[in-house]
Amino acid sequence: MKLPVYLYGHPVLRKISQDVTPQYEGLKQLVADMFACMYESEGVGLAAPQIGRNDKIVVIDADPVSDSFPECAGRKFTLINPEIEILDGEKISRAEGCLSLPGLSENVPRVEHIMLRWVDENFQPHEEEISGFLARIVQHECDHLEGKLYIDHISPIRKQLIRGKLSNIMHGKIRCDYPVKYAPRR
Ligand code: NI
């Protein structure tokens, strides 16, 4: 099934996601649909709230940015119930975008070294130390599961400067190359 990306302003993006259990119906199909949605919209990561589900599911394929960030080469993940432990608190700012915020990109401070623990779609546990831009992608996607967006990490001044663009996304006054679902009218 073709999934639309829920855009900024939709309340589903602000809710905390629930743990996924082995009884979760249609998990493998959903993961496949999420990968298809991510590839169609040319993203490197997608979290379940972005397709309207508050469940702890993330898909990542970081390979498309491996020219700039070699640590991303060939790195593809299905993260169920991911948990992040920060290994080094030093933050570095780099540009980020989000499929739920089309046309926007901002510098976001994040740590560069994390320990990631998760289960895959077969509920096999994994643990891996992750660094660099790959750690950034993982943090960005896991933020979605906590109802957070990257714009929550930028300065109030920057947020003020992009207020008009955010309002346009929220009110459906944008065009997008991939299928989207706009925030409900209030
Ligand atoms: Ni995002």
mmCIF file of C-alpha atoms and ligand atoms in Angstrom:
data_model
loop_
_atom_site.group_PDB
_atom_site.id
_atom_site.type_symbol
_atom_site.label_atom_id
_atom_site.label_comp_id
_atom_site.label_asym_id
_atom_site.label_seq_id
_atom_site.Cartn_x
_atom_site.Cartn_y
_atom_site.Cartn_z
ATOM 1 C CA MET A 1 0.000 0.000 0.000
ATOM 2 C CA LYS A 2 1.280 3.461 -0.893
ATOM 3 C CA LEU A 3 1.675 5.514 2.244
ATOM 4 C CA PRO A 4 1.440 9.311 2.356
ATOM 5 C CA VAL A 5 3.833 11.290 4.572
ATOM 6 C CA TYR A 6 2.063 13.196 7.353
ATOM 7 C CA LEU A 7 3.178 16.817 7.388
ATOM 8 C CA TYR A 8 4.132 19.260 10.114
ATOM 9 C CA GLY A 9 1.091 20.409 12.063
ATOM 10 C CA HIS A 10 -0.511 16.970 12.155
ATOM 11 C CA PRO A 11 -1.013 15.944 15.800
ATOM 12 C CA VAL A 12 0.249 12.382 15.167
ATOM 13 C CA LEU A 13 3.785 13.815 14.863
ATOM 14 C CA ARG A 14 3.614 15.145 18.425
ATOM 15 C CA LYS A 15 2.499 11.998 20.235
ATOM 16 C CA ILE A 16 4.745 9.528 22.041
ATOM 17 C CA SER A 17 4.940 6.188 20.253
ATOM 18 C CA GLN A 18 4.191 2.828 21.840
ATOM 19 C CA ASP A 19 6.395 -0.246 22.049
ATOM 20 C CA VAL A 20 5.796 -2.800 19.301
ATOM 21 C CA THR A 21 5.087 -6.403 20.354
ATOM 22 C CA PRO A 22 5.618 -9.637 18.354
ATOM 23 C CA GLN A 23 1.820 -9.780 18.019
ATOM 24 C CA TYR A 24 1.785 -6.555 15.989
ATOM 25 C CA GLU A 25 -0.339 -7.251 12.954
ATOM 26 C CA GLY A 26 1.237 -6.894 9.517
ATOM 27 C CA LEU A 27 4.598 -5.643 10.775
ATOM 28 C CA LYS A 28 6.690 -6.981 7.888
ATOM 29 C CA GLN A 29 4.340 -5.571 5.246
ATOM 30 C CA LEU A 30 4.289 -2.237 7.072
ATOM 31 C CA VAL A 31 8.100 -2.133 7.153
ATOM 32 C CA ALA A 32 8.200 -2.898 3.408
ATOM 33 C CA ASP A 33 5.644 -0.135 2.755
ATOM 34 C CA MET A 34 7.663 2.290 4.879
ATOM 35 C CA PHE A 35 10.844 1.552 2.903
ATOM 36 C CA ALA A 36 8.887 2.092 -0.355
ATOM 37 C CA CYS A 37 7.506 5.400 0.961
ATOM 38 C CA MET A 38 10.975 6.524 2.075
ATOM 39 C CA TYR A 39 12.548 5.692 -1.309
ATOM 40 C CA GLU A 40 9.748 7.380 -3.249
ATOM 41 C CA SER A 41 10.169 10.574 -1.232
ATOM 42 C CA GLU A 42 13.982 10.316 -1.451
ATOM 43 C CA GLY A 43 14.512 10.346 2.292
ATOM 44 C CA VAL A 44 17.189 8.434 4.212
ATOM 45 C CA GLY A 45 14.930 7.667 7.173
ATOM 46 C CA LEU A 46 11.255 7.403 8.067
ATOM 47 C CA ALA A 47 9.550 6.894 11.428
ATOM 48 C CA ALA A 48 6.080 5.395 11.904
ATOM 49 C CA PRO A 49 4.456 8.624 13.200
ATOM 50 C CA GLN A 50 5.253 10.122 9.785
ATOM 51 C CA ILE A 51 2.896 7.618 8.202
ATOM 52 C CA GLY A 52 0.276 8.167 10.871
ATOM 53 C CA ARG A 53 1.145 5.452 13.396
ATOM 54 C CA ASN A 54 2.402 6.108 16.921
ATOM 55 C CA ASP A 55 4.385 2.884 17.064
ATOM 56 C CA LYS A 56 8.131 2.478 17.640
ATOM 57 C CA ILE A 57 9.148 1.573 14.087
ATOM 58 C CA VAL A 58 11.898 3.284 12.075
ATOM 59 C CA VAL A 59 13.384 2.502 8.673
ATOM 60 C CA ILE A 60 16.734 3.918 7.529
ATOM 61 C CA ASP A 61 18.787 3.610 4.364
ATOM 62 C CA ALA A 62 21.678 6.022 4.699
ATOM 63 C CA ASP A 63 23.580 4.871 1.597
ATOM 64 C CA PRO A 64 22.434 7.827 -0.615
ATOM 65 C CA VAL A 65 24.472 10.265 1.547
ATOM 66 C CA SER A 66 27.582 8.069 1.676
ATOM 67 C CA ASP A 67 29.464 10.302 -0.800
ATOM 68 C CA SER A 68 29.561 13.006 1.882
ATOM 69 C CA PHE A 69 29.475 10.682 4.894
ATOM 70 C CA PRO A 70 31.388 7.394 4.314
ATOM 71 C CA GLU A 71 30.065 5.907 7.582
ATOM 72 C CA CYS A 72 26.655 5.748 5.864
ATOM 73 C CA ALA A 73 27.758 3.465 2.997
ATOM 74 C CA GLY A 74 25.512 0.422 2.732
ATOM 75 C CA ARG A 75 23.845 1.105 6.084
ATOM 76 C CA LYS A 76 20.232 -0.006 6.120
ATOM 77 C CA PHE A 77 18.217 -0.587 9.306
ATOM 78 C CA THR A 78 14.794 -1.622 10.487
ATOM 79 C CA LEU A 79 14.599 -0.398 14.075
ATOM 80 C CA ILE A 80 11.823 -1.704 16.302
ATOM 81 C CA ASN A 81 11.705 -0.263 19.844
ATOM 82 C CA PRO A 82 15.093 1.500 19.462
ATOM 83 C CA GLU A 83 16.937 2.935 22.454
ATOM 84 C CA ILE A 84 19.800 5.410 22.368
ATOM 85 C CA GLU A 85 22.574 5.802 24.912
ATOM 86 C CA ILE A 86 24.760 8.876 24.449
ATOM 87 C CA LEU A 87 28.455 7.920 24.548
ATOM 88 C CA ASP A 88 29.949 11.383 24.055
ATOM 89 C CA GLY A 89 27.978 14.523 24.912
ATOM 90 C CA GLU A 90 29.821 16.867 22.562
ATOM 91 C CA LYS A 91 27.400 18.279 19.997
ATOM 92 C CA ILE A 92 28.112 19.188 16.382
ATOM 93 C CA SER A 93 25.766 21.180 14.138
ATOM 94 C CA ARG A 94 24.913 19.976 10.659
ATOM 95 C CA ALA A 95 22.083 20.591 8.202
ATOM 96 C CA GLU A 96 19.057 18.319 8.507
ATOM 97 C CA GLY A 97 15.807 18.006 6.650
ATOM 98 C CA CYS A 98 12.662 15.985 7.273
ATOM 99 C CA LEU A 99 10.037 14.528 4.957
ATOM 100 C CA SER A 100 7.367 15.982 7.264
ATOM 101 C CA LEU A 101 8.870 19.463 6.767
ATOM 102 C CA PRO A 102 9.285 19.712 2.973
ATOM 103 C CA GLY A 103 11.467 22.495 1.598
ATOM 104 C CA LEU A 104 13.146 23.228 4.933
ATOM 105 C CA SER A 105 16.660 22.545 6.157
ATOM 106 C CA GLU A 106 18.286 23.797 9.358
ATOM 107 C CA ASN A 107 21.508 23.264 11.253
ATOM 108 C CA VAL A 108 20.820 21.014 14.211
ATOM 109 C CA PRO A 109 23.203 20.357 17.122
ATOM 110 C CA ARG A 110 23.508 16.655 17.986
ATOM 111 C CA VAL A 111 25.972 14.269 19.595
ATOM 112 C CA GLU A 112 28.049 12.151 17.213
ATOM 113 C CA HIS A 113 28.612 8.960 19.212
ATOM 114 C CA ILE A 114 25.786 6.763 20.458
ATOM 115 C CA MET A 115 25.085 3.193 21.481
ATOM 116 C CA LEU A 116 21.976 1.969 19.678
ATOM 117 C CA ARG A 117 19.927 -0.979 20.918
ATOM 118 C CA TRP A 118 16.937 -2.328 19.004
ATOM 119 C CA VAL A 119 15.141 -5.397 17.748
ATOM 120 C CA ASP A 120 14.627 -6.091 14.060
ATOM 121 C CA GLU A 121 11.370 -7.117 12.352
ATOM 122 C CA ASN A 122 12.016 -10.713 13.536
ATOM 123 C CA PHE A 123 12.441 -9.412 17.116
ATOM 124 C CA GLN A 124 16.109 -10.349 17.175
ATOM 125 C CA PRO A 125 18.031 -7.997 19.499
ATOM 126 C CA HIS A 126 20.913 -5.857 18.213
ATOM 127 C CA GLU A 127 23.397 -3.477 19.751
ATOM 128 C CA GLU A 128 25.860 -1.279 17.889
ATOM 129 C CA GLU A 129 28.038 1.749 18.468
ATOM 130 C CA ILE A 130 27.191 4.324 15.828
ATOM 131 C CA SER A 131 29.005 7.539 14.926
ATOM 132 C CA GLY A 132 28.965 10.553 12.641
ATOM 133 C CA PHE A 133 26.101 11.393 10.307
ATOM 134 C CA LEU A 134 24.625 7.920 10.758
ATOM 135 C CA ALA A 135 24.236 8.671 14.480
ATOM 136 C CA ARG A 136 22.499 11.909 13.493
ATOM 137 C CA ILE A 137 19.996 10.110 11.263
ATOM 138 C CA VAL A 138 19.255 7.598 14.029
ATOM 139 C CA GLN A 139 18.708 10.395 16.580
ATOM 140 C CA HIS A 140 16.468 12.319 14.166
ATOM 141 C CA GLU A 141 14.280 9.268 13.539
ATOM 142 C CA CYS A 142 14.151 8.216 17.199
ATOM 143 C CA ASP A 143 13.103 11.795 18.078
ATOM 144 C CA HIS A 144 9.987 11.208 15.947
ATOM 145 C CA LEU A 145 9.054 8.335 18.283
ATOM 146 C CA GLU A 146 9.127 10.810 21.190
ATOM 147 C CA GLY A 147 6.934 13.320 19.366
ATOM 148 C CA LYS A 148 9.921 15.559 18.617
ATOM 149 C CA LEU A 149 11.001 17.251 15.382
ATOM 150 C CA TYR A 150 14.408 18.660 14.471
ATOM 151 C CA ILE A 151 13.047 22.212 14.649
ATOM 152 C CA ASP A 152 12.653 21.645 18.413
ATOM 153 C CA HIS A 153 16.474 21.723 18.634
ATOM 154 C CA ILE A 154 17.060 25.017 16.790
ATOM 155 C CA SER A 155 17.362 28.474 18.375
ATOM 156 C CA PRO A 156 14.248 30.608 19.011
ATOM 157 C CA ILE A 157 15.649 33.169 16.551
ATOM 158 C CA ARG A 158 15.995 30.596 13.759
ATOM 159 C CA LYS A 159 12.533 29.282 14.523
ATOM 160 C CA GLN A 160 11.141 32.807 14.298
ATOM 161 C CA LEU A 161 12.835 33.236 10.909
ATOM 162 C CA ILE A 162 11.186 30.112 9.449
ATOM 163 C CA ARG A 163 7.797 30.778 11.045
ATOM 164 C CA GLY A 164 6.204 31.688 7.715
ATOM 165 C CA LYS A 165 7.460 28.513 6.039
ATOM 166 C CA LEU A 166 6.207 26.390 8.945
ATOM 167 C CA SER A 167 2.824 28.064 8.712
ATOM 168 C CA ASN A 168 2.650 27.331 4.981
ATOM 169 C CA ILE A 169 3.346 23.628 5.572
ATOM 170 C CA MET A 170 0.789 23.531 8.388
ATOM 171 C CA HIS A 171 -1.886 25.136 6.232
ATOM 172 C CA GLY A 172 -1.208 23.053 3.126
ATOM 173 C CA LYS A 173 0.170 25.956 1.122
ATOM 174 C CA ILE A 174 3.050 23.980 -0.363
ATOM 175 C CA ARG A 175 3.674 21.614 -3.226
ATOM 176 C CA CYS A 176 5.359 18.295 -2.699
ATOM 177 C CA ASP A 177 6.767 15.697 -5.098
ATOM 178 C CA TYR A 178 5.614 12.766 -2.955
ATOM 179 C CA PRO A 179 2.196 11.793 -1.546
ATOM 180 C CA VAL A 180 1.456 13.707 1.655
ATOM 181 C CA LYS A 181 -1.243 14.112 4.251
ATOM 182 C CA TYR A 182 -1.802 17.657 5.464
ATOM 183 C CA ALA A 183 -2.637 18.635 9.005
ATOM 184 C CA PRO A 184 -6.375 18.687 9.704
ATOM 185 C CA ARG A 185 -7.948 22.146 9.486
ATOM 186 C CA ARG A 186 -8.583 23.772 12.811
HETATM 187 NI NI NI B 1 12.058 13.468 10.098
#
